[in-house]
Short mmCIF file of C-alpha atoms and ligand atoms in Angstrom, two decimals:
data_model
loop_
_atom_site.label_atom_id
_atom_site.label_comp_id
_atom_site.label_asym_id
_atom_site.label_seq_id
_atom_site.Cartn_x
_atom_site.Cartn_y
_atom_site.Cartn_z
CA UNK Q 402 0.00 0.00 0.00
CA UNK Q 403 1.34 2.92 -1.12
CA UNK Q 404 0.36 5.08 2.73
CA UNK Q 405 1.61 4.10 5.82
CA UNK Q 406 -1.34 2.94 7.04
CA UNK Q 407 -1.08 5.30 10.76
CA UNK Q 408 -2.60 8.14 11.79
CA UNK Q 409 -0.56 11.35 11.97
CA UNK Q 410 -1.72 15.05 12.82
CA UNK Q 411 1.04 17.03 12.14
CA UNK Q 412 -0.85 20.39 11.87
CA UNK Q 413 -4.03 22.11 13.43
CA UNK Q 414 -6.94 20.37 11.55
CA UNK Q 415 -7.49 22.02 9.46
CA UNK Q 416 -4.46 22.71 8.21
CA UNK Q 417 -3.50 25.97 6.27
CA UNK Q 418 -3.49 24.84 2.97
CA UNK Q 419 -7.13 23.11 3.51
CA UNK Q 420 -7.99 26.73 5.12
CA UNK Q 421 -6.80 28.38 2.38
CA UNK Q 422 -8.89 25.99 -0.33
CA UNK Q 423 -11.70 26.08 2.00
CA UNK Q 424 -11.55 29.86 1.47
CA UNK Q 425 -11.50 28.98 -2.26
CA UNK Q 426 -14.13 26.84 -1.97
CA UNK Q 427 -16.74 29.25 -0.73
CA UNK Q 428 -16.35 31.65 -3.22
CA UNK Q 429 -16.40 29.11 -6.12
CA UNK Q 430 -18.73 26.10 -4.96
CA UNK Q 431 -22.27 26.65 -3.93
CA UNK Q 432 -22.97 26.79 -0.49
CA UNK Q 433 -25.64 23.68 -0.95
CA UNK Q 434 -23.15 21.23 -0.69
CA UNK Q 435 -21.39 21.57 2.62
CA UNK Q 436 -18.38 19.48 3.83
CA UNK Q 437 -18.49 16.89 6.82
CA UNK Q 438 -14.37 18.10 7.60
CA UNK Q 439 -13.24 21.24 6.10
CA UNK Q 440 -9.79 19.53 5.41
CA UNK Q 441 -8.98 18.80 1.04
CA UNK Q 442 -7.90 14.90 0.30
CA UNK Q 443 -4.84 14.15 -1.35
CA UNK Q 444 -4.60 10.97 -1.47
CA UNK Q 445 -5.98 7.74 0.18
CA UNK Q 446 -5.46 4.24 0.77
CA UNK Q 447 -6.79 1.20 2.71
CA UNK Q 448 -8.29 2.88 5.72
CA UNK Q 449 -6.32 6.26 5.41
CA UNK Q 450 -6.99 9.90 3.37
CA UNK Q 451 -4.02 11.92 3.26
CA UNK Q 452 -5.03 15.90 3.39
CA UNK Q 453 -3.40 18.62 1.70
CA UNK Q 454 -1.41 19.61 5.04
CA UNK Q 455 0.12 15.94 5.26
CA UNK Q 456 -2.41 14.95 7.74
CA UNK Q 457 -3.41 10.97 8.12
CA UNK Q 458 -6.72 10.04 8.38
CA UNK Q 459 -8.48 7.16 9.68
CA UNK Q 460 -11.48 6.58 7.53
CA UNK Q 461 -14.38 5.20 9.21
CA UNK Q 462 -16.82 6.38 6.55
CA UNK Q 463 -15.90 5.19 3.37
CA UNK Q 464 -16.78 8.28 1.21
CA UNK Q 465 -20.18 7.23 3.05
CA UNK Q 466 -20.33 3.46 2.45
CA UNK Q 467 -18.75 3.55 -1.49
CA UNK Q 468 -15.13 2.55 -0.75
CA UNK Q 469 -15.59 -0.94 0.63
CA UNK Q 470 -13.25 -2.81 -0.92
CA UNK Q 471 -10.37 -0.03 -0.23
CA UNK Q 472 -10.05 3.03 -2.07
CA UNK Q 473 -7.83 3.06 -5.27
CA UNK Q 474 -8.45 -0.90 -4.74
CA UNK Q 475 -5.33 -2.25 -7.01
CA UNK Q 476 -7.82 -4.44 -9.21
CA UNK Q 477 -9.65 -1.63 -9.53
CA UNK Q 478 -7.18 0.95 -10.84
CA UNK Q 479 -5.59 -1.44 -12.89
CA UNK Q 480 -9.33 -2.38 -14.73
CA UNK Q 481 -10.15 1.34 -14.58
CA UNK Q 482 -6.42 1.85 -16.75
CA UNK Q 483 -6.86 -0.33 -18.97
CA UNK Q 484 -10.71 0.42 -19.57
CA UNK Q 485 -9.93 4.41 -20.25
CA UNK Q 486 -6.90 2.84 -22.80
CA UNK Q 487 -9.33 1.28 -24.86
CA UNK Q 488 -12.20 3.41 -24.92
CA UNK Q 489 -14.07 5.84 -22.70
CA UNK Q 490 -17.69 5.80 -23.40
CA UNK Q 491 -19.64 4.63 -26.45
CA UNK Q 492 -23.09 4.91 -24.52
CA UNK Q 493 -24.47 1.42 -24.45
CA UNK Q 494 -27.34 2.58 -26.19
CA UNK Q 495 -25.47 3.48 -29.18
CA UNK Q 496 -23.03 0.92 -29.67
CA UNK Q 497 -22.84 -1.68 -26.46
CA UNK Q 498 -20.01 -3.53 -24.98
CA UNK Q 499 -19.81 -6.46 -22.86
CA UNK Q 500 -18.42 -5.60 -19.17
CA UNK Q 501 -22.16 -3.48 -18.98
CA UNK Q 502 -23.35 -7.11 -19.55
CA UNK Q 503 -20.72 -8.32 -17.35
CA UNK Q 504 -21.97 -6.77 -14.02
CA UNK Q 505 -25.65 -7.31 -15.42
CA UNK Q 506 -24.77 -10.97 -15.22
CA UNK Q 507 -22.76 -10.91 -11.99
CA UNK Q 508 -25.67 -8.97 -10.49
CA UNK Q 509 -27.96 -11.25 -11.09
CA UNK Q 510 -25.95 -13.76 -9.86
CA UNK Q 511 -25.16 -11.87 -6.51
CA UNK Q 512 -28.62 -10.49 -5.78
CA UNK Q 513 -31.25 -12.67 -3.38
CA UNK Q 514 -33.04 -15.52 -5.12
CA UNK Q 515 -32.56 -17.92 -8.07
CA UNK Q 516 -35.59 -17.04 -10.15
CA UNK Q 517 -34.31 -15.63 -13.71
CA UNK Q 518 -33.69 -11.95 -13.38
CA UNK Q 519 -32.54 -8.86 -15.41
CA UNK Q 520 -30.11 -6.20 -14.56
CA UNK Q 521 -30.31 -2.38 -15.93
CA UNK Q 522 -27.42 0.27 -15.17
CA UNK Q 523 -27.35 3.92 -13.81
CA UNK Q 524 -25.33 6.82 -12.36
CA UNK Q 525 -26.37 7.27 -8.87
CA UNK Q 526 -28.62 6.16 -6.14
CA UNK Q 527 -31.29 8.39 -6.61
CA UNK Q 528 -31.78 7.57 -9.99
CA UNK Q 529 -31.61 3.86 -10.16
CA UNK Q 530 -34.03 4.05 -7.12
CA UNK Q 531 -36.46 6.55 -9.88
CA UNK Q 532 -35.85 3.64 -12.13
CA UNK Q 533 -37.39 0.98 -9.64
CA UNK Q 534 -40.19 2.78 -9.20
CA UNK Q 535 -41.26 3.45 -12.67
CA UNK Q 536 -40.35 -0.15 -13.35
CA UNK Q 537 -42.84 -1.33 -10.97
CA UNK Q 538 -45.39 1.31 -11.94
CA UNK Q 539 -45.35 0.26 -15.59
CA UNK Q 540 -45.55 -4.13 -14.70
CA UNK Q 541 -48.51 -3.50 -12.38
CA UNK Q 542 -49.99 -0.47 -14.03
CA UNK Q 543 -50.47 0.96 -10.67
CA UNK Q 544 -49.30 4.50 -9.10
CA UNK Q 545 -48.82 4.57 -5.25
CA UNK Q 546 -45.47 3.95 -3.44
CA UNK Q 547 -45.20 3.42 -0.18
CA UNK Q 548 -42.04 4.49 1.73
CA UNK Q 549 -41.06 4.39 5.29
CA UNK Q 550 -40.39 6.90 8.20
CA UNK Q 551 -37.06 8.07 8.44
CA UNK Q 552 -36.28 6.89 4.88
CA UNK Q 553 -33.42 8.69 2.35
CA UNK Q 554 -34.03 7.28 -1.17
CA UNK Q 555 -31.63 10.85 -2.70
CA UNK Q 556 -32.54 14.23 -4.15
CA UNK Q 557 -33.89 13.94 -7.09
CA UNK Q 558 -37.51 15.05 -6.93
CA UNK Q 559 -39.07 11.78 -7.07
CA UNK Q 560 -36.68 10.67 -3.83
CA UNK Q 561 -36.96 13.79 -2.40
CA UNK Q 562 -40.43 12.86 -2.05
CA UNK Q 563 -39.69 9.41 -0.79
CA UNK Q 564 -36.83 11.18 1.66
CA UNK Q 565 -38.73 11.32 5.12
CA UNK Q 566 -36.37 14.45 6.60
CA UNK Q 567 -37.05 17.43 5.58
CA UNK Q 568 -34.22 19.80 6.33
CA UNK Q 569 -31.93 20.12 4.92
CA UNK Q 570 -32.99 17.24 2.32
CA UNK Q 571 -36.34 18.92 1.21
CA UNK Q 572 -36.73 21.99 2.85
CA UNK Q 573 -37.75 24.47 0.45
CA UNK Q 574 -37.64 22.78 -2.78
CA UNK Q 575 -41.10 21.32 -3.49
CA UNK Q 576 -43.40 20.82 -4.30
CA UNK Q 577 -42.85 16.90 -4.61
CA UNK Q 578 -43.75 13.81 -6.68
CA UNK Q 579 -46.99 12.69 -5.95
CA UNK Q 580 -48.19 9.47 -5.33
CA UNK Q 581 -45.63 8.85 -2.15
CA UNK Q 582 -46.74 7.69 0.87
CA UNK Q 583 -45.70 6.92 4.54
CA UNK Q 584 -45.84 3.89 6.51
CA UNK Q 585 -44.64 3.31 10.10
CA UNK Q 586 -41.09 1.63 10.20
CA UNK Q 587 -40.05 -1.10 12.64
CA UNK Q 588 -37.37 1.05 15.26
CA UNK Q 589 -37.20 -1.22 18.13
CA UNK Q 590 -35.35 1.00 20.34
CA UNK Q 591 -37.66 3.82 19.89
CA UNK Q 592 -41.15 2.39 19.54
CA UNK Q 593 -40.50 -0.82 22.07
CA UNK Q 594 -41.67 -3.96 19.39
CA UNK Q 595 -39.53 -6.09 19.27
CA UNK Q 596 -42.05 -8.65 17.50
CA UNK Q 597 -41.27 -7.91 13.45
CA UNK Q 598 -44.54 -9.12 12.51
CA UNK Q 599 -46.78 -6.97 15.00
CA UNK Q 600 -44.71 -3.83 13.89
CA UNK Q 601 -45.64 -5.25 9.76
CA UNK Q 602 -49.52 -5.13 10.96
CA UNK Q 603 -49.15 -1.58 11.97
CA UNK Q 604 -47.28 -0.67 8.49
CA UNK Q 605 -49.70 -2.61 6.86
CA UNK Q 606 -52.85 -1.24 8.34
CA UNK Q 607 -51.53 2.32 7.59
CA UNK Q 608 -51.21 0.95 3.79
CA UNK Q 609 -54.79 -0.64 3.37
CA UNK Q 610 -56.11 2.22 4.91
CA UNK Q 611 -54.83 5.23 3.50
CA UNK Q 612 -53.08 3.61 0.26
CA UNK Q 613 -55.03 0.22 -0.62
CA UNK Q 614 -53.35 -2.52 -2.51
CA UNK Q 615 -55.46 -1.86 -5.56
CA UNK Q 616 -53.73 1.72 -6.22
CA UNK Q 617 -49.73 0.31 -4.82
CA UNK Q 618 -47.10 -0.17 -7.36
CA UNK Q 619 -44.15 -0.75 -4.65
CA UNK Q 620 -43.64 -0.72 -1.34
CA UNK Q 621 -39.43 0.68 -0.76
CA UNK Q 622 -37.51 0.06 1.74
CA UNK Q 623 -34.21 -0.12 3.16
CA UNK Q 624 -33.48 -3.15 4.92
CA UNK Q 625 -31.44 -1.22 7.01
CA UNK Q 626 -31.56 2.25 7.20
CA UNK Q 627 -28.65 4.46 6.12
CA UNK Q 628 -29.10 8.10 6.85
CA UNK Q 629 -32.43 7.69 8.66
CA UNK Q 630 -29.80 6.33 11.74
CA UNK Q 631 -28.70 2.48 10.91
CA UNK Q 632 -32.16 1.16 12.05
CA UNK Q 633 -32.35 -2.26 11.76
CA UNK Q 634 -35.64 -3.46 11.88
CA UNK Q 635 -37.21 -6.03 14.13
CA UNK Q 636 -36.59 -9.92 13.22
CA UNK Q 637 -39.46 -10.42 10.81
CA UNK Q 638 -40.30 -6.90 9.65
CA UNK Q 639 -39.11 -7.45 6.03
CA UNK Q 640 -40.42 -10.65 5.92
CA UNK Q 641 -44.33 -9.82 6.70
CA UNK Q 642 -44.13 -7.23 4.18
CA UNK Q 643 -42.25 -8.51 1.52
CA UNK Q 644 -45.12 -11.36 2.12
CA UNK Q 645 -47.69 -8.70 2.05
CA UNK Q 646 -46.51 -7.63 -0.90
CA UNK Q 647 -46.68 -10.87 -2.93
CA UNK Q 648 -50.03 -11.61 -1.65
CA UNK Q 649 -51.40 -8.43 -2.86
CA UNK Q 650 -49.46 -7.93 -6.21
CA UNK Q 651 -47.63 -4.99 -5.36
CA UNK Q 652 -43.58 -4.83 -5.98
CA UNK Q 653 -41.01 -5.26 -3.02
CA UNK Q 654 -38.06 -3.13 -3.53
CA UNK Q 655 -34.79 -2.90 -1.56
CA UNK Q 656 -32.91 -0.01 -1.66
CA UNK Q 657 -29.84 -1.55 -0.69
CA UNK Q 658 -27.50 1.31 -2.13
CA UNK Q 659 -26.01 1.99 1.42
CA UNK Q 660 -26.41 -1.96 2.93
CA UNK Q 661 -25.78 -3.84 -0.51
CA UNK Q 662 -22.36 -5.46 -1.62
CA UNK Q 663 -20.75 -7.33 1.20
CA UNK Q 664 -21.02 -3.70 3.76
CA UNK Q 665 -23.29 -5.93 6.46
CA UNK Q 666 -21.21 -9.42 6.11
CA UNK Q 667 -23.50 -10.55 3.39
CA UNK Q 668 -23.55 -9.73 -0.23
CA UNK Q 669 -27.12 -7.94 0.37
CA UNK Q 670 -28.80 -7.22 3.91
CA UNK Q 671 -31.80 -8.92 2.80
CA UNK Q 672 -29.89 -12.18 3.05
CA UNK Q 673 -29.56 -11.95 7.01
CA UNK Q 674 -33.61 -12.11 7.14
CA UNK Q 675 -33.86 -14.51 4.07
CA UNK Q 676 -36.28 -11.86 2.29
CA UNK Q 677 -36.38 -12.27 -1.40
CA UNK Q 678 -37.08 -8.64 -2.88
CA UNK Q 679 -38.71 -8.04 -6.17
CA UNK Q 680 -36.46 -5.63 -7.34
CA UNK Q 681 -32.78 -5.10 -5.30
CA UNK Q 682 -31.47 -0.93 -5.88
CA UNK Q 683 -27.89 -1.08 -5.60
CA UNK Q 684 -25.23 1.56 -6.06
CA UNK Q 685 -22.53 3.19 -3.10
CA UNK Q 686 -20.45 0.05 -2.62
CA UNK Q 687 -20.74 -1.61 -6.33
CA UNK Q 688 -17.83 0.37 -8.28
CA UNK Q 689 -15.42 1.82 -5.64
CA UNK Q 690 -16.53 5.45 -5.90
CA UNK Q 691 -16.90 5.58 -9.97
CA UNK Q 692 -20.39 6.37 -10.82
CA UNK Q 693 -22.48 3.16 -11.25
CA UNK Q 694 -25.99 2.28 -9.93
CA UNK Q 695 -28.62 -0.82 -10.57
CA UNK Q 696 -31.95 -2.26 -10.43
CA UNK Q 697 -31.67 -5.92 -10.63
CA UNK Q 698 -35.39 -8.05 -10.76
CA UNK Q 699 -37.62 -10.28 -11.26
CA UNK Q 700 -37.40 -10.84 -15.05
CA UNK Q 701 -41.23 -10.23 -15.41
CA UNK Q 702 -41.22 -7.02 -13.80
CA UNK Q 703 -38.02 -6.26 -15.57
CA UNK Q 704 -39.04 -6.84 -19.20
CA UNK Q 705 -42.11 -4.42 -18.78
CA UNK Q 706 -40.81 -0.97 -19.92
CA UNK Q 707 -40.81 -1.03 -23.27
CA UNK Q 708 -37.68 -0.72 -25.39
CA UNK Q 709 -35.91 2.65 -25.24
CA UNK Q 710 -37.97 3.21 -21.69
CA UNK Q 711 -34.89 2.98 -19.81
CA UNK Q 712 -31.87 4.52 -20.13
CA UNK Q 713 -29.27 7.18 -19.77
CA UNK Q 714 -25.93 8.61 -21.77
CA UNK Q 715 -23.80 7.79 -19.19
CA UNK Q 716 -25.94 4.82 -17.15
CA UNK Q 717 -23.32 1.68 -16.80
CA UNK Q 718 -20.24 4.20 -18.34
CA UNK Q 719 -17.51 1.67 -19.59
CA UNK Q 720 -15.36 2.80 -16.57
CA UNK Q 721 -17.67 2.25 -14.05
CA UNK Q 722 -18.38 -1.01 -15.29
CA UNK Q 723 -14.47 -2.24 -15.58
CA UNK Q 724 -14.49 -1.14 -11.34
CA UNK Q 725 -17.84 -3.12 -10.40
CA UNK Q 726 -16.01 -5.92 -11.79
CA UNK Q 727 -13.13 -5.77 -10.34
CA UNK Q 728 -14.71 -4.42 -7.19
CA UNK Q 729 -16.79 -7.72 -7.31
CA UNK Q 730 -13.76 -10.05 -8.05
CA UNK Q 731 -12.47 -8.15 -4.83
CA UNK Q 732 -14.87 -8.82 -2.82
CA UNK Q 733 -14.74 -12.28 -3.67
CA UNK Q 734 -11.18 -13.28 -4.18
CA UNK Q 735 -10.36 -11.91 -0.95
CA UNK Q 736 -13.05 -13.03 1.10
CA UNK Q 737 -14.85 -9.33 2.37
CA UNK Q 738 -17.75 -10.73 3.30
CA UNK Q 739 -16.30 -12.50 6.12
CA UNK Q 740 -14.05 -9.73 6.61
CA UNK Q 741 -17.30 -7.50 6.96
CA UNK Q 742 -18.16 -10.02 10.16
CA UNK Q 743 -15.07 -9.66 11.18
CA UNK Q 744 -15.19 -5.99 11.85
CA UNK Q 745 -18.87 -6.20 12.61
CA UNK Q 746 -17.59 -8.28 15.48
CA UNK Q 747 -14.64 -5.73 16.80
CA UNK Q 748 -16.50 -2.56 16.10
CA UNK Q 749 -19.84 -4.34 18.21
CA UNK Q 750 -17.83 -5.66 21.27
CA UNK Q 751 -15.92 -2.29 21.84
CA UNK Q 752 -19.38 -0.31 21.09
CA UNK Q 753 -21.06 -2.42 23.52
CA UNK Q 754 -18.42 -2.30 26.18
CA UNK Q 755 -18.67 1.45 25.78
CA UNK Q 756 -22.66 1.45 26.04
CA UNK Q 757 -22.41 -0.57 28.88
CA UNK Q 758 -20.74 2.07 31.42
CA UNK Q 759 -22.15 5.07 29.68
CA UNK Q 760 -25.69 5.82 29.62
CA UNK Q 761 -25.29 8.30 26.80
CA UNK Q 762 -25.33 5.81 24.62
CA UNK Q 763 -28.66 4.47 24.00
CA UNK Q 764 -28.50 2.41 21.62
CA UNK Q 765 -25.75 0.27 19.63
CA UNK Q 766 -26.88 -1.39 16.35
CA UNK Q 767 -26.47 -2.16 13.13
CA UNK Q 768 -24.80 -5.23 11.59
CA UNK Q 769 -21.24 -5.91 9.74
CA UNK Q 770 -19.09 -3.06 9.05
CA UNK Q 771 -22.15 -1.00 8.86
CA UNK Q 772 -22.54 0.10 12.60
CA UNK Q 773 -23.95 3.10 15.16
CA UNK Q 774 -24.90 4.34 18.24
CA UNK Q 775 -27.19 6.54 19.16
CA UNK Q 776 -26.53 9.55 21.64
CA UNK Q 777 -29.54 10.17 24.39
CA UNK Q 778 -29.89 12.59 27.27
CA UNK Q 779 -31.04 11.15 30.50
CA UNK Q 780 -34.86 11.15 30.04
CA UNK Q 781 -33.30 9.20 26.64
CA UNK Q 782 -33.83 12.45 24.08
CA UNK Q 783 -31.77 12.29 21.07
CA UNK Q 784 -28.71 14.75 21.81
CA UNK Q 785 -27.30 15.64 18.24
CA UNK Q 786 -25.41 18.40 20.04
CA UNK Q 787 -23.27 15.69 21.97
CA UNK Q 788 -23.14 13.30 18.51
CA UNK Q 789 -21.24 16.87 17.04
CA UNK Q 790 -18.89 17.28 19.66
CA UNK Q 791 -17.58 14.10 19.64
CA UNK Q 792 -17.38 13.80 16.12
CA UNK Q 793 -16.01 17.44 15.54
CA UNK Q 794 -13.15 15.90 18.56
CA UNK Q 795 -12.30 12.80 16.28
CA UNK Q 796 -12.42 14.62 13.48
CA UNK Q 797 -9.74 17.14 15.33
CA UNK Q 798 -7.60 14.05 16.25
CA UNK Q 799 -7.65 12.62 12.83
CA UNK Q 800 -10.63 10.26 12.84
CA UNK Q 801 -13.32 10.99 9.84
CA UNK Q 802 -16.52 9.98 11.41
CA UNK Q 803 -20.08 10.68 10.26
CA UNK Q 804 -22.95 11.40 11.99
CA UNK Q 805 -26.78 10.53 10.80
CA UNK Q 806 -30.70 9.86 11.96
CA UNK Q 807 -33.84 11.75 11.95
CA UNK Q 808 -32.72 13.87 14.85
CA UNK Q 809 -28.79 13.84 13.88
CA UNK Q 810 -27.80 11.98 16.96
CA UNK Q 811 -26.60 8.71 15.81
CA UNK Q 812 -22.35 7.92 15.25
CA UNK Q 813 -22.34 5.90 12.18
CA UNK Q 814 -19.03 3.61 11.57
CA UNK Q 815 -18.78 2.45 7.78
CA UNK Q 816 -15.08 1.76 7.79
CA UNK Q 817 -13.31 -0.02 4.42
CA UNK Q 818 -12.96 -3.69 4.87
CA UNK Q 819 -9.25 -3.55 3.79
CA UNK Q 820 -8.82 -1.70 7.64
CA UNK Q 821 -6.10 -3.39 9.32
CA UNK Q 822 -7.09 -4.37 13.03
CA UNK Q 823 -4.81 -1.38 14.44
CA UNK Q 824 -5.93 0.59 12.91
CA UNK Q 825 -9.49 0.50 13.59
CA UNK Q 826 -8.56 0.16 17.03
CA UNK Q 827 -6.82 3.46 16.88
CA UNK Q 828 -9.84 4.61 15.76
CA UNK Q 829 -12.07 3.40 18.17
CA UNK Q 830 -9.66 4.71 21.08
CA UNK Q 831 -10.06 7.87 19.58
CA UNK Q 832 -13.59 8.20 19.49
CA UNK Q 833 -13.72 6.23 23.21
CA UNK Q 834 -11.61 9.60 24.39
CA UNK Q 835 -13.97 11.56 22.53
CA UNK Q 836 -16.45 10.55 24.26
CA UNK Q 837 -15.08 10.89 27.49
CA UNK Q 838 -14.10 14.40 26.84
CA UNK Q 839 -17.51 15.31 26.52
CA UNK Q 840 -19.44 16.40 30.13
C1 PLP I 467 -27.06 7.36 -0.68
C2 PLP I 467 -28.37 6.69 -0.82
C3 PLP I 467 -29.23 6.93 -1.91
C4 PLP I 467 -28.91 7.95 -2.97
O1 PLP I 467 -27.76 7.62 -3.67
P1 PLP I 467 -27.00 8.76 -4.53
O2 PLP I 467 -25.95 8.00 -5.26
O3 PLP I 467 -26.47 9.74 -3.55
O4 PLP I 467 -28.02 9.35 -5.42
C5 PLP I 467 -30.40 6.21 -1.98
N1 PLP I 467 -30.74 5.31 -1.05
C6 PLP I 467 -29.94 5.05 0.00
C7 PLP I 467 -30.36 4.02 0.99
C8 PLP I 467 -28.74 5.74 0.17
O5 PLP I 467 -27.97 5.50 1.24
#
């Protein structure tokens, strides 16, 4: 690996040169998108980012979930090389070429369930989710989606509609896609059911109620949320409604983008409640931080937009495709699934040893190397002011850590499987002390 892969804060974070390009920043980027760290990457690999003052870096976030298999992964830059030697873009719809079939055909292979399936390619998140849902639309010739509470689905104004949080996600640019509707999620720590199915009957009452089968093209949902605040549901949630769904001939889609490929110490998190989804989004994880997105179903309710329905100049860009594959052949050859239990396991036991002398932290969950706790006053409020400070302290003492939920309370950990154990035990001691330092 080209870093040493140690941590090393050798100025004030920032440092001056990031200061200076932050200063450059604000008078040349739009305010919109803000920064978690004001500090400029240089460089990265394995579980470090190098800034532009020479500071290390732990990562615990990925690039939020996208870098699992390492960033710069060798098999990835070397497929990525050789891909923009040959030829950058054709657009598949023009004049196709066969690594866009390639990771059709791998994820097909990869997603839940053996039934025959097709695979169709995208840029981002938000727009392969868009795709899902007008997939599903046109195969039941129905409207309605149904979405949970606390969901993030992206920003394009379909998701924005199916993105529960308003600021700063919504606030102020409606109005929104119609047809979008909200169901009670399963949150065990907050609403007290622990019995999956009985928190399904409440979702499901909401549905026939206010939605009705007869008008529901898909019911969405992550199997375990990302920015809502790593909610994994109760044991049997997805299962009751995935079963609802079927029953009732409405679509089930997973929007795995942040929980799909290998992230949760399966391929997909729909595999740890042995849920079969209609239609499986993914995108963060797949391609190592090039642009590349999916929806991979059910080959009936794949073949029902007609030809030329689907689409996109760039959607499954040559590039993109080359790192899926080798992203994939990463994930396999070097056994990152396992891995992803592996550090599941370390970051759990230290989280819970934590949670178990301090009674900020409410709640530790999540599953893999996709894990959080949530930060609670006494009378067990979310306190997003003490999830800042302690991530504003790592992030002074070289530890990029991101913060999520509803209320902005919950300490999300998404490190890179490639992570050496030191590493993320540096890590970890540094947010421990963080922690501490706060009254
Ligand atoms: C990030 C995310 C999206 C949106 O993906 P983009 O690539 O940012 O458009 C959608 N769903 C989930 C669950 C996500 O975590």
């Amino acid at each position: 690996m080209p870093l040493t892969q140690i941590r090393k804060v050798v100025t004030a974070i920032p440092g001056p040169r990031s200061v200076a390009l932050m200063t450059r920043k604000a008078r040349a980027v739009a305010p919109g998108v803000a920064t978690t760290m004001p500090v400029f990457a240089v460089e990265a690999a394995g579980g470090i980012v190098r800034d532009a003052d020479d500071n290390q870096l732990i990562d615990l976030g990925s690039g939020i979930a996208v870098t699992t298999v390492g960033v710069s992964a060798p098999r990835v830059v070397e497929a990525v090389a050789a891909q923009a030697a040959a030829f950058t873009h054709t657009c598949f719809m023009v004049t196709p070429y066969e690594a866009y079939v390639q990771v059709a055909e791998a994820l097909n292979r990869l997603t839940p369930g053996r039934h025959e399936k097709r695979t169709v390619l995208f840029n981002s998140g938000a727009e392969a989710v868009e795709n899902a849902v007008k997939i599903a639309r046109t195969f039941t010739g129905k409207q309605a989606v149904v979405v949970f509470d606390h969901a993030y689905h992206g920003r394009t104004n379909l998701t924005m509609a199916m993105t529960a949080k308003s600021a700063p996600y919504k606030n102020g640019f409606g109005p929104f896609a119609p047809e979008v509707y909200r169901a009670p999620l399963s949150y065990p720590y907050r609403d007290g059911v622990t019995d999956g199915a009985a928190a399904a009957r409440r979702a499901i009452d909401v549905i026939e109620t206010q939605v009705r089968a007869e008008n529901l093209a898909a019911v969405v949902i992550e199997p375990i949320q990302g920015e809502g605040g790593f909610i994994v549901p109760a044991p049997g949630f997805l299962a009751a409604l995935a079963d609802w769904c079927r029953a009732n001939g409405v679509v089930f889609v997973a929007d795995e983008v942040q929980s799909g490929l290998a992230r949760t110490g399966a391929m997909y998190a729909c595999e740890h409640e042995d849920v079969v989804p209609d239609l499986v989004v993914t995108a963060k994880g797949v391609a190592d931080g090039l642009p590349l997105s999916a929806v991979t179903g059910r080959a009936e309710i794949m073949d029902a937009p007609k030809a030329g329905g689907l689409g996109g100049t760039y959607g499954g860009n040559p590039l993109a495709c080359a790192a899926a594959l080798a992203t994939i052949a990463t994930i396999e050859a070097d056994g990152l699934i396992e891995r992803a239990q592996k550090v599941g396991d370390v970051l759990r036991d230290r989280l819970e040893r934590l949670a178990a002398t301090d009674p900020r932290i409410g709640d530790v969950r999540g599953r893999g190397a996709m894990m959080a706790v949530e930060l609670v006053g006494p009378d067990g409020a979310p306190d997003a002011a003490l999830a800042r400070a302690v991530a504003a302290d790592c992030h002074a003492r070289g530890v990029i850590v991101l913060t999520c939920g509803t209320y902005g309370n919950v300490l999300r950990l998404l490190p890179p499987l490639v992570i050496d154990d030191e590493l993320l035990h540096d890590g970890l001691d540094v947010l421990e002390e963080a922690l501490g330092g706060q009254p």
